Short mmCIF file of C-alpha atoms and ligand atoms in Angstrom, two decimals:
data_model
loop_
_atom_site.label_atom_id
_atom_site.label_comp_id
_atom_site.label_asym_id
_atom_site.label_seq_id
_atom_site.Cartn_x
_atom_site.Cartn_y
_atom_site.Cartn_z
CA UNK A 28 111.66 125.82 51.48
CA UNK A 29 110.09 125.89 48.02
CA UNK A 30 110.48 122.95 45.75
CA UNK A 31 113.02 123.25 43.01
CA UNK A 32 112.27 125.21 39.69
CA UNK A 33 112.23 122.30 37.48
CA UNK A 34 111.70 124.16 34.34
CA UNK A 35 114.61 126.33 34.56
CA UNK A 36 117.27 125.13 32.21
CA UNK A 37 119.47 128.04 31.38
CA UNK A 38 117.38 131.36 30.96
CA UNK A 39 119.74 132.82 28.65
CA UNK A 40 119.41 130.35 26.12
CA UNK A 41 115.67 129.79 26.55
CA UNK A 42 114.06 130.84 23.32
CA UNK A 43 110.42 129.59 22.99
CA UNK A 44 108.39 130.05 26.08
CA UNK A 45 104.74 130.27 26.89
CA UNK A 46 104.23 132.86 29.45
CA UNK A 47 100.97 133.03 31.78
CA UNK A 48 100.39 136.66 32.63
CA UNK A 49 98.05 137.80 35.45
CA UNK A 50 97.02 141.54 35.92
CA UNK A 51 94.86 142.75 38.92
CA UNK A 52 96.31 145.94 39.98
CA UNK A 53 93.14 148.11 39.90
CA UNK A 54 89.68 147.26 38.39
CA UNK A 55 90.19 144.93 35.51
CA UNK A 56 90.97 141.15 35.97
CA UNK A 57 93.05 140.17 33.09
CA UNK A 58 94.67 136.73 31.94
CA UNK A 59 96.73 135.98 29.07
CA UNK A 60 99.05 133.62 27.57
CA UNK A 61 101.88 134.87 25.31
CA UNK A 62 104.60 133.19 23.50
CA UNK A 63 108.19 134.70 23.09
CA UNK A 64 107.09 138.12 24.37
CA UNK A 65 104.98 139.02 21.63
CA UNK A 66 102.64 136.45 20.08
CA UNK A 67 99.33 136.52 21.94
CA UNK A 68 97.62 132.90 22.04
CA UNK A 69 94.73 134.08 24.45
CA UNK A 70 94.08 137.32 26.35
CA UNK A 71 90.85 137.79 28.49
CA UNK A 72 90.05 141.10 30.30
CA UNK A 73 86.97 141.27 32.97
CA UNK A 74 86.07 144.99 33.56
CA UNK A 75 84.90 145.81 36.75
CA UNK A 76 83.42 149.30 35.69
CA UNK A 77 79.76 148.29 36.35
CA UNK A 78 80.55 147.28 39.90
CA UNK A 79 82.38 150.49 40.73
CA UNK A 80 80.03 153.00 38.70
CA UNK A 81 77.34 152.93 41.48
CA UNK A 82 80.18 154.69 43.74
CA UNK A 83 81.53 156.95 41.35
CA UNK A 84 85.11 155.53 41.77
CA UNK A 85 86.94 152.29 42.40
CA UNK A 86 86.07 150.59 45.79
CA UNK A 87 89.43 148.74 46.58
CA UNK A 88 88.12 146.29 48.91
CA UNK A 89 85.11 145.50 46.17
CA UNK A 90 87.88 145.52 43.49
CA UNK A 91 89.93 142.64 45.46
CA UNK A 92 86.76 140.64 46.08
CA UNK A 93 85.80 140.68 42.50
CA UNK A 94 89.37 139.76 41.42
CA UNK A 95 89.36 136.72 43.93
CA UNK A 96 86.19 135.34 42.41
CA UNK A 97 87.25 135.78 38.94
CA UNK A 98 90.87 134.81 38.54
CA UNK A 99 90.79 131.08 38.64
CA UNK A 100 87.86 130.79 36.33
CA UNK A 101 89.44 133.17 33.90
CA UNK A 102 92.84 131.25 33.88
CA UNK A 103 90.90 128.14 33.13
CA UNK A 104 89.06 129.91 30.29
CA UNK A 105 92.29 131.61 28.99
CA UNK A 106 94.10 128.40 28.78
CA UNK A 107 91.13 126.83 26.98
CA UNK A 108 91.06 129.55 24.53
CA UNK A 109 95.15 129.04 23.94
CA UNK A 110 94.32 125.27 23.48
CA UNK A 111 96.99 124.54 26.22
CA UNK A 112 97.00 122.80 29.83
CA UNK A 113 98.75 124.31 32.68
CA UNK A 114 101.69 121.96 32.48
CA UNK A 115 102.67 123.26 28.94
CA UNK A 116 103.13 126.81 30.46
CA UNK A 117 106.83 127.85 30.99
CA UNK A 118 106.76 130.82 33.21
CA UNK A 119 104.21 132.86 35.42
CA UNK A 120 104.33 136.74 35.29
CA UNK A 121 102.19 138.93 37.44
CA UNK A 122 101.86 142.67 38.20
CA UNK A 123 103.49 143.53 41.56
CA UNK A 124 103.46 147.23 41.24
CA UNK A 125 101.98 149.94 41.40
CA UNK A 126 98.21 149.89 42.15
CA UNK A 127 95.65 149.06 45.01
CA UNK A 128 97.39 146.76 47.39
CA UNK A 129 94.65 144.31 47.77
CA UNK A 130 94.05 144.02 44.28
CA UNK A 131 97.76 143.58 43.47
CA UNK A 132 98.09 140.96 46.35
CA UNK A 133 95.33 138.74 44.64
CA UNK A 134 97.20 138.40 41.27
CA UNK A 135 100.65 138.20 42.74
CA UNK A 136 99.77 135.57 45.36
CA UNK A 137 97.79 133.56 42.66
CA UNK A 138 100.91 133.88 40.52
CA UNK A 139 103.39 132.68 43.27
CA UNK A 140 100.89 129.65 44.21
CA UNK A 141 101.05 128.63 40.80
CA UNK A 142 104.62 129.09 40.67
CA UNK A 143 105.10 126.74 43.58
CA UNK A 144 102.48 124.29 42.79
CA UNK A 145 103.46 123.65 39.06
CA UNK A 146 107.43 124.32 39.85
CA UNK A 147 107.44 127.05 37.28
CA UNK A 148 109.52 130.08 37.52
CA UNK A 149 107.92 133.39 38.54
CA UNK A 150 108.69 137.13 37.61
CA UNK A 151 107.00 140.24 38.73
CA UNK A 152 106.07 143.13 36.49
CA UNK A 153 105.90 146.53 36.83
CA UNK A 154 102.51 147.69 35.27
CA UNK A 155 103.68 150.98 33.98
CA UNK A 156 106.74 149.47 32.25
CA UNK A 157 104.45 146.89 30.55
CA UNK A 158 102.33 149.69 29.21
CA UNK A 159 105.48 150.95 27.33
CA UNK A 160 106.40 147.36 26.21
CA UNK A 161 102.94 147.03 24.75
CA UNK A 162 104.05 149.40 21.90
CA UNK A 163 107.15 147.00 21.42
CA UNK A 164 104.71 144.06 21.26
CA UNK A 165 103.06 145.66 18.35
CA UNK A 166 106.15 146.68 16.77
CA UNK A 167 107.69 143.20 16.85
CA UNK A 168 104.58 141.70 15.16
CA UNK A 169 104.43 144.52 12.55
CA UNK A 170 108.40 144.76 12.25
CA UNK A 171 108.14 143.34 8.65
CA UNK A 172 105.81 145.93 7.57
CA UNK A 173 107.38 148.65 9.57
CA UNK A 174 109.95 150.98 7.81
CA UNK A 175 111.86 151.63 10.89
CA UNK A 176 114.13 148.48 11.18
CA UNK A 177 117.07 149.87 13.21
CA UNK A 178 117.98 149.92 16.79
CA UNK A 179 114.94 152.30 18.13
CA UNK A 180 116.78 153.30 21.15
CA UNK A 181 117.35 155.92 22.86
CA UNK A 182 113.59 156.43 22.69
CA UNK A 183 111.11 158.69 24.15
CA UNK A 184 108.56 156.65 26.41
CA UNK A 185 105.15 158.18 27.28
CA UNK A 186 102.62 156.63 29.14
CA UNK A 187 99.05 158.18 29.47
CA UNK A 188 96.53 156.37 31.36
CA UNK A 189 93.92 156.42 34.05
CA UNK A 190 96.63 156.57 36.75
CA UNK A 191 99.72 157.79 35.11
CA UNK A 192 101.29 160.62 32.90
CA UNK A 193 104.94 160.30 32.59
CA UNK A 194 107.73 160.62 30.11
CA UNK A 195 110.97 158.60 30.03
CA UNK A 196 114.08 158.13 28.19
CA UNK A 197 114.23 154.61 27.36
CA UNK A 198 117.71 153.39 26.71
CA UNK A 199 116.90 149.73 26.29
CA UNK A 200 114.22 147.55 27.52
CA UNK A 201 114.83 147.74 31.39
CA UNK A 202 116.95 150.96 31.43
CA UNK A 203 114.90 154.00 31.81
CA UNK A 204 115.39 157.69 32.97
CA UNK A 205 112.46 159.48 34.46
CA UNK A 206 111.92 163.01 32.69
CA UNK A 207 108.51 164.06 33.63
CA UNK A 208 105.49 162.69 35.60
CA UNK A 209 102.22 164.06 36.94
CA UNK A 210 102.07 166.55 39.73
CA UNK A 211 98.13 165.85 40.30
CA UNK A 212 95.64 164.18 38.07
CA UNK A 213 96.69 161.87 35.25
CA UNK A 214 95.55 162.85 31.77
CA UNK A 215 93.09 159.71 31.94
CA UNK A 216 91.61 160.63 35.06
CA UNK A 217 91.12 164.48 33.95
CA UNK A 218 89.21 162.80 30.87
CA UNK A 219 87.10 160.58 33.26
CA UNK A 220 86.12 163.48 35.39
CA UNK A 221 85.50 166.18 32.61
CA UNK A 222 83.13 163.49 30.77
CA UNK A 223 81.12 163.20 33.88
CA UNK A 224 80.95 167.17 33.98
CA UNK A 225 79.60 166.95 30.59
CA UNK A 226 76.92 164.38 31.21
CA UNK A 227 78.89 161.14 30.36
CA UNK A 228 80.04 158.24 32.34
CA UNK A 229 83.18 156.02 33.06
CA UNK A 230 85.46 155.68 31.14
CA UNK A 231 85.24 159.19 29.71
CA UNK A 232 87.91 159.00 27.04
CA UNK A 233 85.79 157.63 24.41
CA UNK A 234 82.84 159.83 25.52
CA UNK A 235 84.92 163.00 24.97
CA UNK A 236 86.72 161.79 21.94
CA UNK A 237 83.31 161.11 20.30
CA UNK A 238 81.63 164.42 21.60
CA UNK A 239 84.58 166.58 20.28
CA UNK A 240 84.25 165.19 16.85
CA UNK A 241 80.81 167.05 16.62
CA UNK A 242 82.64 170.57 16.55
CA UNK A 243 85.54 172.48 15.29
CA UNK A 244 84.49 175.66 16.87
CA UNK A 245 86.89 177.49 18.93
CA UNK A 246 83.90 178.57 21.45
CA UNK A 247 86.08 178.00 24.58
CA UNK A 248 89.78 178.62 25.46
CA UNK A 249 91.26 176.50 28.19
CA UNK A 250 94.75 176.69 29.46
CA UNK A 251 96.81 173.49 30.53
CA UNK A 252 98.13 174.73 34.07
CA UNK A 253 101.84 174.78 34.50
CA UNK A 254 103.65 174.39 37.77
CA UNK A 255 106.40 177.60 38.29
CA UNK A 256 108.68 175.00 40.19
CA UNK A 257 108.41 171.93 37.73
CA UNK A 258 107.17 173.55 34.43
CA UNK A 259 108.13 170.45 32.35
CA UNK A 260 106.04 168.04 34.66
CA UNK A 261 102.21 167.66 33.83
CA UNK A 262 99.43 169.04 35.89
CA UNK A 263 95.75 168.62 34.81
CA UNK A 264 93.60 169.15 38.06
CA UNK A 265 93.16 172.81 37.38
CA UNK A 266 91.52 172.13 33.81
CA UNK A 267 88.53 170.54 35.87
CA UNK A 268 88.01 174.03 37.46
CA UNK A 269 88.31 175.80 34.14
CA UNK A 270 85.59 173.40 32.60
CA UNK A 271 83.36 174.09 35.59
CA UNK A 272 83.60 177.78 35.25
CA UNK A 273 82.82 177.37 31.74
CA UNK A 274 79.69 175.50 32.58
CA UNK A 275 78.57 178.01 35.35
CA UNK A 276 79.43 180.82 33.12
CA UNK A 277 79.76 184.25 34.55
CA UNK A 278 76.50 183.82 36.58
CA UNK A 279 77.92 182.52 39.86
CA UNK A 280 74.69 183.20 41.84
CA UNK A 281 73.04 180.38 40.05
CA UNK A 282 76.08 178.07 40.15
CA UNK A 283 74.46 175.48 42.61
CA UNK A 284 71.61 174.86 40.04
CA UNK A 285 74.03 175.05 36.88
CA UNK A 286 75.07 172.04 35.22
CA UNK A 287 75.99 170.61 32.05
CA UNK A 288 72.30 169.89 31.60
CA UNK A 289 72.03 173.84 30.87
CA UNK A 290 74.49 173.58 27.94
CA UNK A 291 73.58 173.03 24.36
CA UNK A 292 74.89 170.01 22.50
CA UNK A 293 77.03 172.48 20.43
CA UNK A 294 78.51 173.79 23.60
CA UNK A 295 79.24 170.69 25.24
CA UNK A 296 80.91 169.45 22.11
CA UNK A 297 83.17 172.82 21.91
CA UNK A 298 84.16 172.09 25.62
CA UNK A 299 85.23 168.55 24.88
CA UNK A 300 87.03 169.84 21.95
CA UNK A 301 88.83 172.69 23.91
CA UNK A 302 89.86 170.03 26.59
CA UNK A 303 91.33 167.57 24.11
CA UNK A 304 93.12 170.29 22.27
CA UNK A 305 94.63 171.81 25.59
CA UNK A 306 95.83 168.57 26.71
CA UNK A 307 97.14 167.18 23.51
CA UNK A 308 99.00 170.58 22.86
CA UNK A 309 100.49 170.39 26.42
CA UNK A 310 101.86 166.94 25.79
CA UNK A 311 103.24 167.80 22.44
CA UNK A 312 104.99 170.94 23.94
CA UNK A 313 106.60 168.74 26.48
CA UNK A 314 107.77 166.28 24.03
CA UNK A 315 109.36 169.01 21.79
CA UNK A 316 111.14 170.42 25.02
CA UNK A 317 112.71 166.82 25.79
CA UNK A 318 113.43 166.22 21.94
CA UNK A 319 115.57 169.42 22.00
CA UNK A 320 117.75 167.90 25.00
CA UNK A 321 118.12 164.19 24.00
CA UNK A 322 119.05 162.59 20.79
CA UNK A 323 115.77 160.18 20.76
CA UNK A 324 115.27 157.99 17.60
CA UNK A 325 111.57 156.96 18.07
CA UNK A 326 108.70 157.58 20.38
CA UNK A 327 107.11 154.83 22.31
CA UNK A 328 103.43 155.30 23.41
CA UNK A 329 101.47 153.38 26.01
CA UNK A 330 98.08 153.50 28.18
CA UNK A 331 94.46 153.82 27.98
CA UNK A 332 94.41 157.46 26.34
CA UNK A 333 96.37 156.03 23.27
CA UNK A 334 93.39 154.41 21.97
CA UNK A 335 92.15 158.15 21.17
CA UNK A 336 92.63 158.60 17.55
CA UNK A 337 92.52 162.19 17.59
CA UNK A 338 95.76 162.09 19.81
CA UNK A 339 97.53 159.97 17.48
CA UNK A 340 96.78 162.17 14.38
CA UNK A 341 97.67 165.32 16.36
CA UNK A 342 101.17 164.01 17.68
CA UNK A 343 102.10 162.44 14.40
CA UNK A 344 101.39 165.69 12.40
CA UNK A 345 103.28 167.88 15.01
CA UNK A 346 106.25 165.60 15.82
CA UNK A 347 108.72 164.61 13.17
CA UNK A 348 110.05 161.10 14.68
CA UNK A 349 108.79 157.53 14.05
CA UNK A 350 105.88 156.74 16.46
CA UNK A 351 105.01 153.28 18.11
CA UNK A 352 101.72 152.79 19.21
CA UNK A 353 100.37 149.69 21.08
CA UNK A 354 97.35 147.96 18.90
CA UNK A 355 93.99 149.00 20.36
CA UNK A 356 93.82 145.97 22.18
CA UNK A 357 96.97 146.55 24.19
CA UNK A 358 96.15 150.15 25.15
CA UNK A 359 93.85 149.60 28.17
CA UNK A 360 94.95 147.37 31.08
CA UNK A 361 95.30 143.78 30.04
CA UNK A 362 97.54 140.86 30.86
CA UNK A 363 98.98 140.44 27.37
CA UNK A 364 101.56 143.21 28.09
CA UNK A 365 102.48 141.57 31.66
CA UNK A 366 103.13 138.04 30.04
CA UNK A 367 105.29 139.83 27.07
CA UNK A 368 107.45 141.83 29.56
CA UNK A 369 107.69 138.96 31.97
CA UNK A 370 109.06 137.00 28.93
CA UNK A 371 111.86 139.66 28.25
CA UNK A 372 112.71 140.13 32.09
CA UNK A 373 113.10 136.41 32.54
CA UNK A 374 115.31 136.23 29.44
CA UNK A 375 117.55 139.01 30.57
CA UNK A 376 117.58 138.63 34.39
CA UNK A 377 116.17 135.20 35.38
CA UNK A 378 113.42 134.56 37.81
CA UNK A 379 112.25 136.85 40.91
CA UNK A 380 112.12 135.52 44.21
CA UNK A 381 108.89 134.42 45.55
CA UNK A 382 109.59 137.08 48.42
CA UNK A 383 108.78 139.93 46.02
CA UNK A 384 106.43 142.29 47.64
CA UNK A 385 103.49 144.25 46.13
CA UNK A 386 104.39 147.86 46.16
CA UNK A 387 101.08 150.16 45.61
CA UNK A 388 103.26 153.30 44.81
CA UNK A 389 106.49 152.73 42.85
CA UNK A 390 107.99 154.82 40.09
CA UNK A 391 109.40 153.18 36.89
CA UNK A 392 112.84 152.09 37.96
CA UNK A 393 115.65 150.27 35.66
CA UNK A 394 116.01 146.69 36.24
CA UNK A 395 118.86 146.16 33.63
CA UNK A 396 121.61 148.88 34.33
CA UNK A 397 124.48 146.90 33.11
CA UNK A 398 123.07 145.73 29.83
O1 KG4 N 426 95.57 152.33 30.91
P1 KG4 N 426 94.47 152.25 31.67
O2 KG4 N 426 93.33 150.93 31.17
O3 KG4 N 426 94.33 152.62 33.14
C1 KG4 N 426 95.54 152.61 33.94
O4 KG4 N 426 96.47 152.00 33.95
O5 KG4 N 426 95.20 153.71 34.75
O6 KG4 N 426 93.64 153.59 31.19
C2 KG4 N 426 92.31 154.06 31.46
C3 KG4 N 426 91.99 155.44 30.85
C4 KG4 N 426 90.75 155.85 31.24
O7 KG4 N 426 91.01 157.13 32.16
C5 KG4 N 426 90.05 156.26 29.94
O8 KG4 N 426 89.11 157.25 30.10
C6 KG4 N 426 91.08 156.53 29.04
O9 KG4 N 426 92.25 155.33 29.51
N1 KG4 N 426 90.95 156.21 27.77
C7 KG4 N 426 90.84 156.96 26.78
C8 KG4 N 426 90.09 156.44 25.43
N2 KG4 N 426 89.91 155.30 25.95
C9 KG4 N 426 90.13 154.95 27.31
N3 KG4 N 426 91.20 158.32 26.81
C10 KG4 N 426 91.04 159.14 25.81
N4 KG4 N 426 90.46 158.70 24.63
C11 KG4 N 426 89.87 157.52 24.55
N5 KG4 N 426 89.49 157.00 23.36
ZN1 ZN N 427 97.17 150.71 33.18
#
């Protein structure tokens, strides 16, 4: 038997709440304290990029170990930054899906342990849904300045990150309809892999964005692959091969020796430019397809690739609907979005059971169908 959840009075009437958010789904340990779903009191992120760079990708076992080492000192330091004691926290929210199983389990179990030991309610948060919610957090914060004051739903939601590329119809917070997802590499993953081919390192997004700004030349033409069976889903894996062939040129006999080192800076920049142009156009084409079918009022963006300012300019020029972007501090993995969405879930649906499991793979599902 778990102790009674002393802090729960009536979750429908609870307004002011300080939520401790925990994110450990991949290679970032992140802790945040957020008030009322949008006011960030403290947010800390420890990236493990250096640890995994040696191996050319995230090593799950190392990621879990690093989360275990960092998580308690970070909780302490985040509470200090917010000038709060643990007993002033009202709710614990932790990512429970999707991600690396061992990594998820660290944050989820720490969240549950704090819930039991401090008699606090607990909610599990879906990482992809939290990326979408991050645009809502920035919107709430800026809403007085924002010209769009009506109900923003139905909205087109788009998450483009290292692990995901998806489009959903958002009918409300907690009510989603999946429209399209990736069939192979996510958009951020394609940025990361192509950056390495062009002589950069992880994370590839900022490297490609900077490199592409050095040119405007249409030296290379790439084409976004399109699945015959699922033409409105995303597929970026084939772009790696196209970039590789562009690097090798036509001289396949020398392909083992050929590398980006043989390209001039201008050629590398032109390839980065062509890659960005291709994936951004592909995304906008798919937006337009879904905008013809649904009466969307706004577009909500989330995920690490949203940090790309060239993308923001391109989409806003091409698509004539109000866009909501996460602040740049909320694009990459963070715990503020977990605490923020945790508050909304608790307010609308109450606490989760402590039996909630970690799910490494799971699509975004609605949790508020009757609302
Ligand atoms: O959201 P995120 O932290 O990870 C997942 O949940 O998967 O996103 C990380 C991804 C990386 O692939 C990184 O290359 C990409 O976001 N990224 C960018 C930019 N900054 C980060 N992609 C394009 N342009 C950027 N400026
Ligand atoms: Zn993420």
